[in-house]
Coordinates of C-alpha atoms and ligand atoms in Angstrom, one line a residue:
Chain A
X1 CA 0.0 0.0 0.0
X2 CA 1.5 3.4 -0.8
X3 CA 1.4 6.4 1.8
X4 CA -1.4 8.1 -0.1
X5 CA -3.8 5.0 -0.2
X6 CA -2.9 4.7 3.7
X7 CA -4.0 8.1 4.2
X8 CA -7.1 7.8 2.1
X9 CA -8.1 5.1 4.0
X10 CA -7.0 5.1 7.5
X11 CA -6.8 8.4 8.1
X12 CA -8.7 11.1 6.2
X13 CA -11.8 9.5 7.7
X14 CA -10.9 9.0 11.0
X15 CA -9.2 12.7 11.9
X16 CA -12.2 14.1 12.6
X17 CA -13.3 11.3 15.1
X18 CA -9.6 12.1 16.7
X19 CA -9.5 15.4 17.3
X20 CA -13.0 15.1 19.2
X21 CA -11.8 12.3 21.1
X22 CA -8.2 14.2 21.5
X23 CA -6.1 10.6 20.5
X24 CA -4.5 9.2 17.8
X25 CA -4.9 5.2 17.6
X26 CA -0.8 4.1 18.8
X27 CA -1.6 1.5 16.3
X28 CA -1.5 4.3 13.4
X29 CA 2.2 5.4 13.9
X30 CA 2.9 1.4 13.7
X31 CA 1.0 1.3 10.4
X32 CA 3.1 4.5 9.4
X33 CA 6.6 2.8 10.7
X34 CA 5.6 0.1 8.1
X35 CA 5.4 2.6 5.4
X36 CA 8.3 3.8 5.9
X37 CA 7.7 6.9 7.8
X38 CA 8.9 6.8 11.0
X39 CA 12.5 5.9 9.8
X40 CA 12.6 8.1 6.5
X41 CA 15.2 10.8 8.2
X42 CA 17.5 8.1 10.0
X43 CA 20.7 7.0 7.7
X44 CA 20.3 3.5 5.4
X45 CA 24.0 3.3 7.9
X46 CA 22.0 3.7 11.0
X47 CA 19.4 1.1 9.9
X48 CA 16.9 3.9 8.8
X49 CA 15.3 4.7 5.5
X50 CA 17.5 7.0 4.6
X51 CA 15.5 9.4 2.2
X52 CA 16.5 12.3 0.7
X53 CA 14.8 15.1 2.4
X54 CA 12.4 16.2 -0.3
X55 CA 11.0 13.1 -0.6
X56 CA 10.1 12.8 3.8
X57 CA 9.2 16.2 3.2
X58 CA 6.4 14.7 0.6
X59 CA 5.4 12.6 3.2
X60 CA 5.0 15.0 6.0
X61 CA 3.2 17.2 3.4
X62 CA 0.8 13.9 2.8
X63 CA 0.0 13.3 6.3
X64 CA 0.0 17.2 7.0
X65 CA -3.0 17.7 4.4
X66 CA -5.5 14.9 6.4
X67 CA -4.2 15.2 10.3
X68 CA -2.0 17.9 11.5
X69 CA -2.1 16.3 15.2
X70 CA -0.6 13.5 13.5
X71 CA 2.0 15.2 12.1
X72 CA 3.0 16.8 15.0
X73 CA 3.0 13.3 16.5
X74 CA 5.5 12.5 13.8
X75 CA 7.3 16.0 14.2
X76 CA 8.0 15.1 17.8
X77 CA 9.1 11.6 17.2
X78 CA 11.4 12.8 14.0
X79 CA 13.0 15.5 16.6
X80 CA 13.6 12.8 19.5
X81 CA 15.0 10.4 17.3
X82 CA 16.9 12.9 14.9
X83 CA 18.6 13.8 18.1
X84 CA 19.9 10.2 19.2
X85 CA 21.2 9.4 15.7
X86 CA 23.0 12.6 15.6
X87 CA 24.5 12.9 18.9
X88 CA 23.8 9.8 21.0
X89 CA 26.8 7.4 21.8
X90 CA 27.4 4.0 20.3
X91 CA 25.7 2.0 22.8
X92 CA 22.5 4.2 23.0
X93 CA 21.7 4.1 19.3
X94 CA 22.0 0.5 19.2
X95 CA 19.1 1.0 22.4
X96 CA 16.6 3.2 20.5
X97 CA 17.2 3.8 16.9
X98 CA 16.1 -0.2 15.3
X99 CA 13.0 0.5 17.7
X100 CA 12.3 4.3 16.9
X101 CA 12.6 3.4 12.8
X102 CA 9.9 0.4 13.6
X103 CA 7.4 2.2 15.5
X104 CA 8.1 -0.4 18.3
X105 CA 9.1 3.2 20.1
X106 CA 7.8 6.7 19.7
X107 CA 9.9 9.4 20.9
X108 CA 8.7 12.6 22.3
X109 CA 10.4 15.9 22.9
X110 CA 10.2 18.1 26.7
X111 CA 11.9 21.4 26.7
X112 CA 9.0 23.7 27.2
X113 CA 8.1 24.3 31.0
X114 CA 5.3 26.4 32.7
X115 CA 7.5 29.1 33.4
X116 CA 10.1 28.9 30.1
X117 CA 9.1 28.8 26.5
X118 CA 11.1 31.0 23.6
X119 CA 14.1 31.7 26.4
X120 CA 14.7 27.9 26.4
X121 CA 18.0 27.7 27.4
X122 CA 16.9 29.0 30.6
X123 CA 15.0 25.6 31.7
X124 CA 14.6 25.0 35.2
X125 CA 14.5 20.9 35.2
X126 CA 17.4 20.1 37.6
X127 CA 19.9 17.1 36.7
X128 CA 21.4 16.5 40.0
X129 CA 24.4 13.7 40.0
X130 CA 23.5 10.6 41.3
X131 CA 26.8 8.2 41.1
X132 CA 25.4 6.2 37.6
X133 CA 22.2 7.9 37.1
X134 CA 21.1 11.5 37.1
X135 CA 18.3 12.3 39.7
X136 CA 15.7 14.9 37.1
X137 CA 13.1 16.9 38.8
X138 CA 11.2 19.3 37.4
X139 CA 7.9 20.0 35.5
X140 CA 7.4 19.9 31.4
X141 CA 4.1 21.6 30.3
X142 CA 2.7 21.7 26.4
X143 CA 4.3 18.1 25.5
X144 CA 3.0 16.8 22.3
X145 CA 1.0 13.3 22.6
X146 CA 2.6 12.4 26.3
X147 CA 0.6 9.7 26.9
X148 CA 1.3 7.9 24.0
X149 CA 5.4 8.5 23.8
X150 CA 7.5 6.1 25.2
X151 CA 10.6 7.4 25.6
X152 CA 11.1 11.3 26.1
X153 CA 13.9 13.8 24.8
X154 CA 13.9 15.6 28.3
X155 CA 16.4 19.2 28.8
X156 CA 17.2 20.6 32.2
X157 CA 20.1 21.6 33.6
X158 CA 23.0 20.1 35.3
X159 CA 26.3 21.8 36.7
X160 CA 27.7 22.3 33.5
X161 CA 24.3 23.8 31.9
X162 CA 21.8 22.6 29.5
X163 CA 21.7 18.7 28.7
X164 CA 19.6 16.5 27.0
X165 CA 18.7 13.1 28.5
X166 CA 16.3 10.2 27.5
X167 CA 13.8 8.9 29.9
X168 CA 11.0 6.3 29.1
X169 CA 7.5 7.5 30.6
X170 CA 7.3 4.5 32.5
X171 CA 10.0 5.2 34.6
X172 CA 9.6 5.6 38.6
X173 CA 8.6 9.5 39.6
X174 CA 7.2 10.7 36.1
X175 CA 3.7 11.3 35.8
X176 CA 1.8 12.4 33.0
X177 CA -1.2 15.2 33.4
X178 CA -3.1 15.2 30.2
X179 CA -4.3 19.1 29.2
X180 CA -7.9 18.9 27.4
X181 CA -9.5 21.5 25.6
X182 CA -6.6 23.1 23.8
X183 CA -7.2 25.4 20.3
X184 CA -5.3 22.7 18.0
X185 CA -3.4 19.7 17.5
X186 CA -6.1 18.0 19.8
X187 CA -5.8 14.7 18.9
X188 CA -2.1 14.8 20.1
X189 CA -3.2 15.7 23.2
X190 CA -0.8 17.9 25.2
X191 CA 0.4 17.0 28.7
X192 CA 2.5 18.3 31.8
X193 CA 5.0 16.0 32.6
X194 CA 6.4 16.1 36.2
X195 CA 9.4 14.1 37.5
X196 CA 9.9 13.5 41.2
X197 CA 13.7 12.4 41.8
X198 CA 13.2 9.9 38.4
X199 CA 16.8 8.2 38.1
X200 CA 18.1 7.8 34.8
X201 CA 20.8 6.3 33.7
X202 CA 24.1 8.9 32.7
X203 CA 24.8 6.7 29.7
X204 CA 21.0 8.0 28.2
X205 CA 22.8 11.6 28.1
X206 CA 22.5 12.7 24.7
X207 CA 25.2 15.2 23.3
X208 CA 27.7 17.0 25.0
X209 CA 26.8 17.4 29.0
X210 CA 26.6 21.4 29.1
X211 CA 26.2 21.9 25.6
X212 CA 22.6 20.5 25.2
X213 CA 21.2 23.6 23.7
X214 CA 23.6 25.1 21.4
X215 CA 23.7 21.7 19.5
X216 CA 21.4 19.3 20.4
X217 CA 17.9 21.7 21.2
X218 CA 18.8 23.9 18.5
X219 CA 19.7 21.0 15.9
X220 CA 16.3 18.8 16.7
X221 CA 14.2 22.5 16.3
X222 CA 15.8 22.8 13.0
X223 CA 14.2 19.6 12.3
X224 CA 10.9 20.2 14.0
X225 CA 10.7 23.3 11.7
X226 CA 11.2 21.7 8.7
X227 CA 8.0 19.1 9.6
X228 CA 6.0 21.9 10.2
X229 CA 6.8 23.6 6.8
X230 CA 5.9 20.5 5.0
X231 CA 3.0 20.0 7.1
X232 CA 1.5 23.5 7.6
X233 CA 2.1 23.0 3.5
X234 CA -0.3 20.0 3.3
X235 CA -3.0 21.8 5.4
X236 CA -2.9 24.6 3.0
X237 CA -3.6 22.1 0.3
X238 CA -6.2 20.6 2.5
X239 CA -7.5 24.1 2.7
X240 CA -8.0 24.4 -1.2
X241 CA -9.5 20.9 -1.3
X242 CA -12.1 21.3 0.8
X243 CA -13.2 25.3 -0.3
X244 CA -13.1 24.6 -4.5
X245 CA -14.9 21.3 -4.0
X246 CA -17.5 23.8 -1.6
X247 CA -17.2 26.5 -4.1
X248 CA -17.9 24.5 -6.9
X249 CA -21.3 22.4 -4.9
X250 CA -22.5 25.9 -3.3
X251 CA -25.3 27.9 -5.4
X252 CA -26.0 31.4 -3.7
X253 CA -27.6 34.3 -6.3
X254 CA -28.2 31.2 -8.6
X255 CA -25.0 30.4 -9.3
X256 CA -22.0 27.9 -7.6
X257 CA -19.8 30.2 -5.0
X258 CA -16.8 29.6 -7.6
X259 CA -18.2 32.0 -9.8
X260 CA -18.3 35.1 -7.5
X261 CA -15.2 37.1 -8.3
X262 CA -14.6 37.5 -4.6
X263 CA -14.4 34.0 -3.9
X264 CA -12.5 33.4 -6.5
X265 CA -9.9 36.3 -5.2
X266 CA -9.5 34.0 -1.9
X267 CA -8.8 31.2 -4.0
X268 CA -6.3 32.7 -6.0
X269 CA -4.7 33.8 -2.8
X270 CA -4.6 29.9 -1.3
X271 CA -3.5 28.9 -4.2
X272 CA -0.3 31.1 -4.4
X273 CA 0.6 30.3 -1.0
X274 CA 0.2 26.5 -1.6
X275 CA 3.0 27.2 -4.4
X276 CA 5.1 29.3 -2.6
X277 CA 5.3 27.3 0.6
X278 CA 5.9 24.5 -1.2
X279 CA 8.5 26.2 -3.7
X280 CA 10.2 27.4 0.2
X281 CA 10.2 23.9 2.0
X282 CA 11.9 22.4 -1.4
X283 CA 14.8 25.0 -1.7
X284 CA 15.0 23.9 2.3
X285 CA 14.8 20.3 1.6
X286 CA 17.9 20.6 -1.1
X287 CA 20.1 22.4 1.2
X288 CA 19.5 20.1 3.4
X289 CA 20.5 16.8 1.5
X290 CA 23.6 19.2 0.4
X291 CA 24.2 19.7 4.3
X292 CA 24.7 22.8 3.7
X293 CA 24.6 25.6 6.7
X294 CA 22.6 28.1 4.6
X295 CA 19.8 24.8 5.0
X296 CA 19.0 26.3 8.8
X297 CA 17.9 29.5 8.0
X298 CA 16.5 28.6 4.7
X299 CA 13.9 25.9 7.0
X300 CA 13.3 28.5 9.6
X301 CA 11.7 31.0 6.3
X302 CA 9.7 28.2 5.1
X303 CA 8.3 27.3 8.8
X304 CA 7.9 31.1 8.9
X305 CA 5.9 31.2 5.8
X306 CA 4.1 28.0 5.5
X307 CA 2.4 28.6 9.0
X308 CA 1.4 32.3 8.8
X309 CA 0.3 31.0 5.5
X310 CA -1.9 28.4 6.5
X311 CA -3.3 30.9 9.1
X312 CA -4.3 33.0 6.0
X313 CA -5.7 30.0 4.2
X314 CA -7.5 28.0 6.6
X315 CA -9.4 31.8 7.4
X316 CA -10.0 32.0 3.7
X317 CA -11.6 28.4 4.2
X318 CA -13.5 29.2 6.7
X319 CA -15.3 32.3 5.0
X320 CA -15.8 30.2 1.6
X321 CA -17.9 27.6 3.8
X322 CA -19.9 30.4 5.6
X323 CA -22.0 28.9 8.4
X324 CA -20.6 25.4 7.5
X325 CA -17.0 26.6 8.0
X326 CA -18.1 27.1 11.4
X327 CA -20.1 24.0 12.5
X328 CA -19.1 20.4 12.9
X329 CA -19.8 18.9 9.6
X330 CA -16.9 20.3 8.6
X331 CA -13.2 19.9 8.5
X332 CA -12.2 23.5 7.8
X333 CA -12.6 24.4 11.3
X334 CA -10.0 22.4 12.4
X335 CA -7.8 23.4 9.8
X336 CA -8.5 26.6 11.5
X337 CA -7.9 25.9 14.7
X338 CA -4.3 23.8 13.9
X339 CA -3.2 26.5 11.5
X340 CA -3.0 28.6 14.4
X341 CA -1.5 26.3 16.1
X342 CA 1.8 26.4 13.4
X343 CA 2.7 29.8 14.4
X344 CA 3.6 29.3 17.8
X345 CA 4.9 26.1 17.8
X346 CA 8.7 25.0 17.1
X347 CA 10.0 28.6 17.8
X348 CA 7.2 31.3 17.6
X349 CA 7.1 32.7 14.8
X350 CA 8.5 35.9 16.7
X351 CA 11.6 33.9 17.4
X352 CA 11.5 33.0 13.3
X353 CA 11.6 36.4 12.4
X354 CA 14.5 37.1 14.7
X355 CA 16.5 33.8 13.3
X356 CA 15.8 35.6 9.5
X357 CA 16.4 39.4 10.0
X358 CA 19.7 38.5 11.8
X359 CA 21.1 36.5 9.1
X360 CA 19.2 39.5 6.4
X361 CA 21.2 41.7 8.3
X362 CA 24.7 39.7 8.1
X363 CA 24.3 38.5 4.6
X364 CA 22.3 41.3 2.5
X365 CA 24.2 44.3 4.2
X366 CA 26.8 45.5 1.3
X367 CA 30.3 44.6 2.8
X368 CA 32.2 47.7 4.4
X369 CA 35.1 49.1 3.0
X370 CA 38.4 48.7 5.1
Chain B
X1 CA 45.1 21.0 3.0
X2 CA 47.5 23.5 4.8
X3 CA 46.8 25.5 7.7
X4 CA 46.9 28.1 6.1
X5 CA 44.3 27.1 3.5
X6 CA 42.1 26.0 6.2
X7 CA 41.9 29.7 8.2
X8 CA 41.8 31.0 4.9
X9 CA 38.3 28.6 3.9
X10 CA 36.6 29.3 8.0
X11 CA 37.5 32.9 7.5
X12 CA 35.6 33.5 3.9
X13 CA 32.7 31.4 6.0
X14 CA 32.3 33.6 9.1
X15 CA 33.0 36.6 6.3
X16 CA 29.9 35.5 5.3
X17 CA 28.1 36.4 8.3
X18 CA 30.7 39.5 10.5
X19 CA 32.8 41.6 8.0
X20 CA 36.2 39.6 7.5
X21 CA 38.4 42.9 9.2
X22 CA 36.1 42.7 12.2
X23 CA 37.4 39.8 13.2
X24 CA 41.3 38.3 14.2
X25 CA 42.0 34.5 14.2
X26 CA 41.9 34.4 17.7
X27 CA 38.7 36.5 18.1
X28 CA 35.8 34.9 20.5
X29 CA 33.4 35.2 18.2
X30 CA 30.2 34.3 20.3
X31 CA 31.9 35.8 22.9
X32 CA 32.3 38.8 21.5
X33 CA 28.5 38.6 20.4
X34 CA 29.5 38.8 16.6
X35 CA 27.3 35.9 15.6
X36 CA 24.4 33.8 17.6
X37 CA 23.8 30.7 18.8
X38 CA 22.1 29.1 15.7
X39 CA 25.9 30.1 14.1
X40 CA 26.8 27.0 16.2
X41 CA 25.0 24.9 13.9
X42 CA 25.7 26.4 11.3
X43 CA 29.6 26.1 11.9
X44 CA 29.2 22.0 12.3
X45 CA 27.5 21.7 9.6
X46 CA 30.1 24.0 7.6
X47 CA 33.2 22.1 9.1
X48 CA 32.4 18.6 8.7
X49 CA 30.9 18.8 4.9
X50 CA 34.1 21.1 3.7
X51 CA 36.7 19.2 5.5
X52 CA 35.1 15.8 5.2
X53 CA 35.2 15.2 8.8
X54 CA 32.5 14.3 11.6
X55 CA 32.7 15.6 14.9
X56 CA 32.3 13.4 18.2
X57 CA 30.3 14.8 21.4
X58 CA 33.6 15.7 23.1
X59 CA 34.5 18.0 20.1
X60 CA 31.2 19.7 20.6
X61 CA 32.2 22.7 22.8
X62 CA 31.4 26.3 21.9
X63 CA 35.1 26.6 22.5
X64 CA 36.5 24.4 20.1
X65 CA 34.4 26.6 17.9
X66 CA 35.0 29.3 19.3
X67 CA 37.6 31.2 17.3
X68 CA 39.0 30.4 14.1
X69 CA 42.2 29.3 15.9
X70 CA 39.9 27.2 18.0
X71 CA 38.5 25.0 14.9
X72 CA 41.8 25.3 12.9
X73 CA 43.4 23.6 16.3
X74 CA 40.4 21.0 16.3
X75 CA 40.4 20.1 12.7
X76 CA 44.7 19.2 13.5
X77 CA 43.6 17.3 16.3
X78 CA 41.1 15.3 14.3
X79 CA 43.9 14.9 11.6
X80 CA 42.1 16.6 9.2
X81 CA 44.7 18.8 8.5
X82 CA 48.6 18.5 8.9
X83 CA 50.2 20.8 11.8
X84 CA 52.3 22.6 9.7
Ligands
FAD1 C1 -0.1 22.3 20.6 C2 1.2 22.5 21.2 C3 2.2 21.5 21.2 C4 3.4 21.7 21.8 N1 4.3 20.6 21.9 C5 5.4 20.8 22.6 C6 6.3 19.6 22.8 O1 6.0 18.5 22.4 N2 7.5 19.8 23.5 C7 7.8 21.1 24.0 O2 8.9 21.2 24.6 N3 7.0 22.1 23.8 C8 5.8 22.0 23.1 N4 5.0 23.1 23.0 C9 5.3 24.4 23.6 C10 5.9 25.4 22.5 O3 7.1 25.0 22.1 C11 5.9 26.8 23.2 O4 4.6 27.2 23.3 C12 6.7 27.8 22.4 O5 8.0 27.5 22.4 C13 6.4 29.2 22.9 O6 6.7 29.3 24.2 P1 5.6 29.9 25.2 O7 4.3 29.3 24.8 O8 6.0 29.7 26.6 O9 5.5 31.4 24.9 P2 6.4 32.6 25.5 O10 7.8 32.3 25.3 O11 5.9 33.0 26.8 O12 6.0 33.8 24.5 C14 4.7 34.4 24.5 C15 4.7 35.4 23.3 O13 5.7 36.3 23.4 C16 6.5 36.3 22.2 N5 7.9 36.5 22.6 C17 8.7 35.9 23.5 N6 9.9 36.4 23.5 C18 10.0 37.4 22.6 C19 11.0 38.2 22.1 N7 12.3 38.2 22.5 N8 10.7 39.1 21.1 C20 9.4 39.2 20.6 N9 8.4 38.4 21.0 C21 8.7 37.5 22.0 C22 6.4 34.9 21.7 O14 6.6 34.9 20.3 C23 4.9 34.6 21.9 O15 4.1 35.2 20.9 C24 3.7 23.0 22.4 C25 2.8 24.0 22.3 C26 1.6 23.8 21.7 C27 0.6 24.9 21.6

């Protein structure tokens, strides 16, 4: 079965039925693993799929354009796991990666915390030495599909700074508080995530001890951005789905919406951003197989865009539907609501702007004389 | 590759980004606030696709990366390039 017939069948109808019920069947991201999914960033060398970034960021686009709590499931999961193949020792890939690749493991990411968000190198989770293990105690607030994850990407702070550990959820002291009722992303249900004096391992340290910001926070970001880009893309394409097949079924003034020159305007407008978010996440995608360093700030302008984007189209939606955009029959209001969603998440899209104007500033500034 | 060659290739990077006569070899360039943090990345990503190399975690400190004396230093530790 291709990715697209697995959508078409598994998921498209069921999204709806998941964001009421705020989960995502675990059984799904197995089904997904077996596509080929869950693995598509991790090196053929690392027992991964190894594909070329433009063709995961198709995928993410696909699953993007039914579920956007999905993809964030699989955002989440690509960040965690990104982050052990990259920087994990030896020993600890052998642990995870076979398992995160097969679904047998989803990984989940917990940096933000009720009192630190964009300033996240300031997190307040203590790592305190404990002979082989680190004692971690602290709180995590807005992670992504907690009571599904089985093994979390966790920062806090030891006496050296900012590191990055592993801890599986069912480990002694963490406990999982589900948050109901949020805007978007509902079906992967965010959670606060408290740990009491949990003892993990040292050897689950991933990166440098100290450094687990600079590279390892900042480095799975970059990858979280480039999901959303692909994914905030798809839900602009879901966006034009749903309002020309409305547009064209709709009569008002005795003729189908489509017709209206107004309508059509919004269209237009969708449309263009469809193609340019999509042209943005591509030229990201290619630096990214070229490794090059320009492919960071390239991802950060097409997170930028394709979520404000999606903002704009999933309000065009929305309009185009009239009443029905705003009642439960459907699915543009939830486009709606996880469009929004996109612009906060990964880095705000304040903390996007910043990321591009600094580097506008460094590289479009004509060079000064000596 | 020479030394030489290699200062020469990190300094037409970081030119890139801070104007090549506002910086010395032996600048702390995040120190000194000329670039940010996402330069980090940026400067890994840089290092180990032009001089075919990959980094372990102990390399991975701000100051090996620090200064272009700093990485010229690390890529002769990692035998990338001779000592001169
Ligand atoms: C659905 C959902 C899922 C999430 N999943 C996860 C997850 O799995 N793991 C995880 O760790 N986190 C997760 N988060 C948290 C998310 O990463 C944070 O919400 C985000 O980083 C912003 O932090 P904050 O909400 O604390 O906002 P704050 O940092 O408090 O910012 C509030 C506002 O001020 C703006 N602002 C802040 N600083 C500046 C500045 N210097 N200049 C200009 N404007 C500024 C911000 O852009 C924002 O608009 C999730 C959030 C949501 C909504």
């Amino acid at each position: 079965m291709t990715l697209q017939d697995y959508l078409g069948v598994s998921v498209a109808p069921c999204a709806e039925a998941w964001d009421r019920e705020e989960r995502v069947p675990r059984r799904v991201l197995t089904e997904l693993a077996g596509l080929g999914v869950l693995g598509a960033h991790i090196s053929a060398a690392q027992g991964g799929r190894g594909r070329p970034a433009t063709e995961w960021g198709e995928m993410l686009e696909a699953v993007g354009a039914e579920s956007m709590s999905l993809l964030s499931i699989l955002t989440v999961h690509a960040m965690c796991s990104f982050a052990v193949a990259r920087w994990g020792d030896a020993a600890t890939q052998e642990e995870y990666l076979a398992d995160f690749v097969s679904g047998r493991k989803i990984g989940g990411f917990a940096l933000t915390e009720p009192a630190v968000g964009s300033d996240a190198k300031a997190v307040a989770t203590r790592f305190v030495d404990a002979g082989e293990n680190w004692s971690v105690s602290g709180c995590k607030k807005w992670i992504s599909a907690a009571e599904l994850v089985d093994v979390f990407l966790v920062f806090g702070q030891t006496e050296d700074g900012p590191t990055a550990l592993l801890v599986p959820r069912l480990t002694r002291g963490l406990s999982v508080v589900p948050i109901s009722g949020s805007l978007g992303f509902r079906a992967a249900r965010t959670c606060e995530v408290k740990f009491d004096h949990v003892l993990v391992p040292k050897r689950w340290t991933i990166g440098p001890q100290g450094q687990g910001f600079g590279w390892v926070a900042s480095s799975a970001l970059d990858v979280g951005r480039f999901c959303i880009a692909c994914g905030s893309t798809g839900l602009i394409r879901a966006c034009i789905r749903a309002s020309s097949a409305y547009a064209r079924d709709r009569r008002q003034f005795g003729v189908p919406l489509g017709e209206h020159q107004l309508i059509q305007a919004m269209l237009a407008e969708m449309t263009t951003d469809y193609k340019a978010a999509r042209a943005l996440w591509r030229a990201a995608a290619k630096e990214r197989e070229d490794l090059q360093p320009g492919s960071i700030v390239e991802t950060t302008t097409a997170k930028y865009f394709a979520s404000t984007a999606s903002s704009r189209a999933s309000n065009h939606a929305v309009q185009i539907h009239g009443a029905n955009g705003c009642g439960p029959d459907f699915p543009v209001q939830r486009y709606f609501r996880d469009a929004r969603v996109t612009e906060i998440i990964e880095g705000s899209n304040q903390m996007q702007q910043l990321m591009i104007a600094r580097d506008a500033l460094a590289a479009f500034a004509p060079k000064r004389g000596k | 590759m020479t030394q030489i060659e290699a200062r020469t290739k990190i300094r037409a990077f970081l030119g890139k980004f801070i104007p090549e006569q506002d910086f010395a070899d032996g600048d702390e360039i995040f120190a000194l606030g000329l670039v940010n943090s996402l330069m980090a990345m940026q400067l890994v990503l840089f290092l180990e696709k032009d001089f075919a190399v990959k980094f372990a975690n102990q390399d991975l400190t701000l100051k090996n990366f620090g200064s272009v004396d700093a990485m010229t230093d690390l890529l002769v530790r990692r035998g990338v390039i001779g000592a001169d």
